Amino acid sequence: MQLEIENYDDIILEWIPYNQFNEIKETGKNGSITVYSATWKNGPLVNKYLRIFLELYGISQDPNTNDYILIFNWLSGNEKIDDFIQEVQLKTNNIIMLEWVPYNQFYKIKEISNNGFATIYSAIWRKGPIVNFYKYSYRRNSNENVFLKQLHNSHNLTRFVINEVKKYLTSNSSFLVIYGISQNPDTKDYILVQNKPINLTGNEKIDNTIQEIQLKILKYDDLIFEWVPYSQFDEIKQIGKGGFATIYSAIWKDGPLYRGKNMKEIHIKKLH
């Protein structure tokens, strides 16, 4: 395999002595395969460009059991989820940098919403998400603020988790919502790592409608349809009333997400 390397940025497959690994922790088990996370003292032979896709770095062997070990750059411990992540990466031409994110990468985790179906947390991601900053060159935005959507009782619902991730996939990188998948080590619930809080209304049908509209946005200057907390409105004044609704004028503190405009004075239609 080493002799077949053609590109200057290919991974160098190698034999890795087991004593090169420390902080070895079991993260998952699937039949005859057990997955561990570990720190590799010397690390893989790679060039300056960031490697993204699920790749094999080398082979090792446990001196106690004589079991052979395959060294990957990441694994969730769930074969279906690993295959899904790799499939998304390879099919989206690097637009979506979906990846598996170890839970210990997050700190300052704070709960901000719980609707029974999922709990939303804010957190800081140490390494941060992968971004494409020039053609096929990549870097990470370290210490990025992210939102963690923890799906309740999802530890045995792999297909459900994959379908939830698919809801956020879009070919428009400007409105990319999801960075990756993680897992709470205590509850084993799967987590969607997102760049914005989704599903904060407590009403699943409304959340899904907002999400569907956002993912259909095609133009860079389209208005971003979103959920707006009522506390965002000031100077609320009634200006009209009908049979089923009352119209108010108001000032929206942050204003809508709209390219090229800074419109904050809006009208509110309150449905009776």
PDB file of N, CA and C in Angstrom, residues 16-55:
ATOM      1  N   ILE A  16       2.035   0.184  13.703  1.00  0.00           N
ATOM      2  CA  ILE A  16       2.131   1.061  14.870  1.00  0.00           C
ATOM      3  C   ILE A  16       2.294   0.217  16.127  1.00  0.00           C
ATOM      4  N   PRO A  17       3.407   0.311  16.831  1.00  0.00           N
ATOM      5  CA  PRO A  17       3.578  -0.424  18.095  1.00  0.00           C
ATOM      6  C   PRO A  17       2.497  -0.025  19.096  1.00  0.00           C
ATOM      7  N   TYR A  18       1.961  -1.012  19.794  1.00  0.00           N
ATOM      8  CA  TYR A  18       0.854  -0.765  20.718  1.00  0.00           C
ATOM      9  C   TYR A  18       1.238   0.208  21.823  1.00  0.00           C
ATOM     10  N   ASN A  19       2.524   0.230  22.194  1.00  0.00           N
ATOM     11  CA  ASN A  19       2.947   1.128  23.279  1.00  0.00           C
ATOM     12  C   ASN A  19       2.949   2.598  22.855  1.00  0.00           C
ATOM     13  N   GLN A  20       2.588   2.846  21.588  1.00  0.00           N
ATOM     14  CA  GLN A  20       2.439   4.229  21.125  1.00  0.00           C
ATOM     15  C   GLN A  20       1.126   4.854  21.603  1.00  0.00           C
ATOM     16  N   PHE A  21       0.227   4.013  22.138  1.00  0.00           N
ATOM     17  CA  PHE A  21      -1.093   4.513  22.509  1.00  0.00           C
ATOM     18  C   PHE A  21      -1.216   4.679  24.017  1.00  0.00           C
ATOM     19  N   ASN A  22      -1.840   5.768  24.423  1.00  0.00           N
ATOM     20  CA  ASN A  22      -2.188   5.945  25.835  1.00  0.00           C
ATOM     21  C   ASN A  22      -3.592   6.540  25.923  1.00  0.00           C
ATOM     22  N   GLU A  23      -4.111   6.685  27.134  1.00  0.00           N
ATOM     23  CA  GLU A  23      -5.481   7.154  27.366  1.00  0.00           C
ATOM     24  C   GLU A  23      -6.487   6.325  26.569  1.00  0.00           C
ATOM     25  N   ILE A  24      -6.303   5.003  26.611  1.00  0.00           N
ATOM     26  CA  ILE A  24      -7.159   4.092  25.845  1.00  0.00           C
ATOM     27  C   ILE A  24      -8.481   3.892  26.588  1.00  0.00           C
ATOM     28  N   LYS A  25      -9.607   4.200  25.902  1.00  0.00           N
ATOM     29  CA  LYS A  25     -10.930   4.092  26.522  1.00  0.00           C
ATOM     30  C   LYS A  25     -11.899   3.432  25.542  1.00  0.00           C
ATOM     31  N   GLU A  26     -12.656   2.450  26.027  1.00  0.00           N
ATOM     32  CA  GLU A  26     -13.653   1.806  25.174  1.00  0.00           C
ATOM     33  C   GLU A  26     -14.802   2.778  24.900  1.00  0.00           C
ATOM     34  N   THR A  27     -15.187   2.901  23.623  1.00  0.00           N
ATOM     35  CA  THR A  27     -16.271   3.819  23.249  1.00  0.00           C
ATOM     36  C   THR A  27     -17.454   3.106  22.618  1.00  0.00           C
ATOM     37  N   GLY A  28     -17.288   1.840  22.240  1.00  0.00           N
ATOM     38  CA  GLY A  28     -18.407   1.134  21.631  1.00  0.00           C
ATOM     39  C   GLY A  28     -18.048  -0.304  21.325  1.00  0.00           C
ATOM     40  N   LYS A  29     -19.105  -1.126  21.157  1.00  0.00           N
ATOM     41  CA  LYS A  29     -18.877  -2.524  20.834  1.00  0.00           C
ATOM     42  C   LYS A  29     -19.954  -2.977  19.874  1.00  0.00           C
ATOM     43  N   ASN A  30     -19.550  -3.673  18.822  1.00  0.00           N
ATOM     44  CA  ASN A  30     -20.487  -4.119  17.803  1.00  0.00           C
ATOM     45  C   ASN A  30     -20.115  -5.534  17.384  1.00  0.00           C
ATOM     46  N   GLY A  31     -20.715  -6.524  18.049  1.00  0.00           N
ATOM     47  CA  GLY A  31     -20.413  -7.911  17.722  1.00  0.00           C
ATOM     48  C   GLY A  31     -18.987  -8.266  18.076  1.00  0.00           C
ATOM     49  N   SER A  32     -18.201  -8.638  17.059  1.00  0.00           N
ATOM     50  CA  SER A  32     -16.822  -9.081  17.289  1.00  0.00           C
ATOM     51  C   SER A  32     -15.824  -7.930  17.312  1.00  0.00           C
ATOM     52  N   ILE A  33     -16.319  -6.694  17.176  1.00  0.00           N
ATOM     53  CA  ILE A  33     -15.429  -5.529  17.113  1.00  0.00           C
ATOM     54  C   ILE A  33     -15.662  -4.627  18.317  1.00  0.00           C
ATOM     55  N   THR A  34     -14.603  -4.229  18.978  1.00  0.00           N
ATOM     56  CA  THR A  34     -14.673  -3.236  20.054  1.00  0.00           C
ATOM     57  C   THR A  34     -13.919  -1.995  19.611  1.00  0.00           C
ATOM     58  N   VAL A  35     -14.510  -0.822  19.830  1.00  0.00           N
ATOM     59  CA  VAL A  35     -13.900   0.440  19.414  1.00  0.00           C
ATOM     60  C   VAL A  35     -13.397   1.190  20.638  1.00  0.00           C
ATOM     61  N   TYR A  36     -12.176   1.691  20.544  1.00  0.00           N
ATOM     62  CA  TYR A  36     -11.554   2.483  21.610  1.00  0.00           C
ATOM     63  C   TYR A  36     -11.123   3.829  21.068  1.00  0.00           C
ATOM     64  N   SER A  37     -11.136   4.823  21.926  1.00  0.00           N
ATOM     65  CA  SER A  37     -10.461   6.080  21.608  1.00  0.00           C
ATOM     66  C   SER A  37      -9.094   6.037  22.289  1.00  0.00           C
ATOM     67  N   ALA A  38      -8.109   6.702  21.718  1.00  0.00           N
ATOM     68  CA  ALA A  38      -6.765   6.697  22.296  1.00  0.00           C
ATOM     69  C   ALA A  38      -5.985   7.898  21.795  1.00  0.00           C
ATOM     70  N   THR A  39      -4.906   8.198  22.475  1.00  0.00           N
ATOM     71  CA  THR A  39      -3.974   9.228  22.025  1.00  0.00           C
ATOM     72  C   THR A  39      -2.738   8.529  21.470  1.00  0.00           C
ATOM     73  N   TRP A  40      -2.375   8.889  20.250  1.00  0.00           N
ATOM     74  CA  TRP A  40      -1.221   8.297  19.567  1.00  0.00           C
ATOM     75  C   TRP A  40      -0.044   9.239  19.764  1.00  0.00           C
ATOM     76  N   LYS A  41       0.988   8.784  20.475  1.00  0.00           N
ATOM     77  CA  LYS A  41       2.097   9.654  20.870  1.00  0.00           C
ATOM     78  C   LYS A  41       2.757  10.350  19.678  1.00  0.00           C
ATOM     79  N   ASN A  42       3.192   9.575  18.696  1.00  0.00           N
ATOM     80  CA  ASN A  42       3.874  10.175  17.539  1.00  0.00           C
ATOM     81  C   ASN A  42       2.897  10.729  16.512  1.00  0.00           C
ATOM     82  N   GLY A  43       1.724  10.117  16.430  1.00  0.00           N
ATOM     83  CA  GLY A  43       0.723  10.568  15.477  1.00  0.00           C
ATOM     84  C   GLY A  43       0.988  10.070  14.061  1.00  0.00           C
ATOM     85  N   PRO A  44      -0.014  10.215  13.160  1.00  0.00           N
ATOM     86  CA  PRO A  44       0.107   9.696  11.794  1.00  0.00           C
ATOM     87  C   PRO A  44       1.025  10.548  10.924  1.00  0.00           C
ATOM     88  N   LEU A  45       1.493   9.944   9.858  1.00  0.00           N
ATOM     89  CA  LEU A  45       2.314  10.648   8.871  1.00  0.00           C
ATOM     90  C   LEU A  45       1.392  11.312   7.859  1.00  0.00           C
ATOM     91  N   VAL A  46       1.181  12.610   8.022  1.00  0.00           N
ATOM     92  CA  VAL A  46       0.331  13.366   7.094  1.00  0.00           C
ATOM     93  C   VAL A  46       1.026  14.681   6.781  1.00  0.00           C
ATOM     94  N   ASN A  47       0.585  15.305   5.688  1.00  0.00           N
ATOM     95  CA  ASN A  47       1.169  16.599   5.353  1.00  0.00           C
ATOM     96  C   ASN A  47       0.398  17.712   6.047  1.00  0.00           C
ATOM     97  N   LYS A  48       0.616  18.929   5.673  1.00  0.00           N
ATOM     98  CA  LYS A  48       0.032  20.075   6.381  1.00  0.00           C
ATOM     99  C   LYS A  48      -1.466  20.203   6.163  1.00  0.00           C
ATOM    100  N   TYR A  49      -2.023  19.531   5.128  1.00  0.00           N
ATOM    101  CA  TYR A  49      -3.443  19.658   4.852  1.00  0.00           C
ATOM    102  C   TYR A  49      -4.252  18.768   5.781  1.00  0.00           C
ATOM    103  N   LEU A  50      -5.383  19.266   6.218  1.00  0.00           N
ATOM    104  CA  LEU A  50      -6.240  18.544   7.145  1.00  0.00           C
ATOM    105  C   LEU A  50      -6.907  17.365   6.453  1.00  0.00           C
ATOM    106  N   ARG A  51      -6.860  16.190   7.106  1.00  0.00           N
ATOM    107  CA  ARG A  51      -7.556  15.030   6.586  1.00  0.00           C
ATOM    108  C   ARG A  51      -8.979  15.035   7.121  1.00  0.00           C
ATOM    109  N   ILE A  52      -9.950  14.707   6.262  1.00  0.00           N
ATOM    110  CA  ILE A  52     -11.341  14.790   6.662  1.00  0.00           C
ATOM    111  C   ILE A  52     -12.020  13.435   6.704  1.00  0.00           C
ATOM    112  N   PHE A  53     -11.914  12.684   5.645  1.00  0.00           N
ATOM    113  CA  PHE A  53     -12.701  11.481   5.523  1.00  0.00           C
ATOM    114  C   PHE A  53     -12.205  10.370   6.449  1.00  0.00           C
ATOM    115  N   LEU A  54     -13.097   9.424   6.717  1.00  0.00           N
ATOM    116  CA  LEU A  54     -12.745   8.264   7.530  1.00  0.00           C
ATOM    117  C   LEU A  54     -11.639   7.492   6.825  1.00  0.00           C
ATOM    118  N   GLU A  55     -10.463   7.417   7.450  1.00  0.00           N
ATOM    119  CA  GLU A  55      -9.323   6.801   6.793  1.00  0.00           C
ATOM    120  C   GLU A  55      -8.551   5.910   7.746  1.00  0.00           C
TER     121      GLU A  55
END
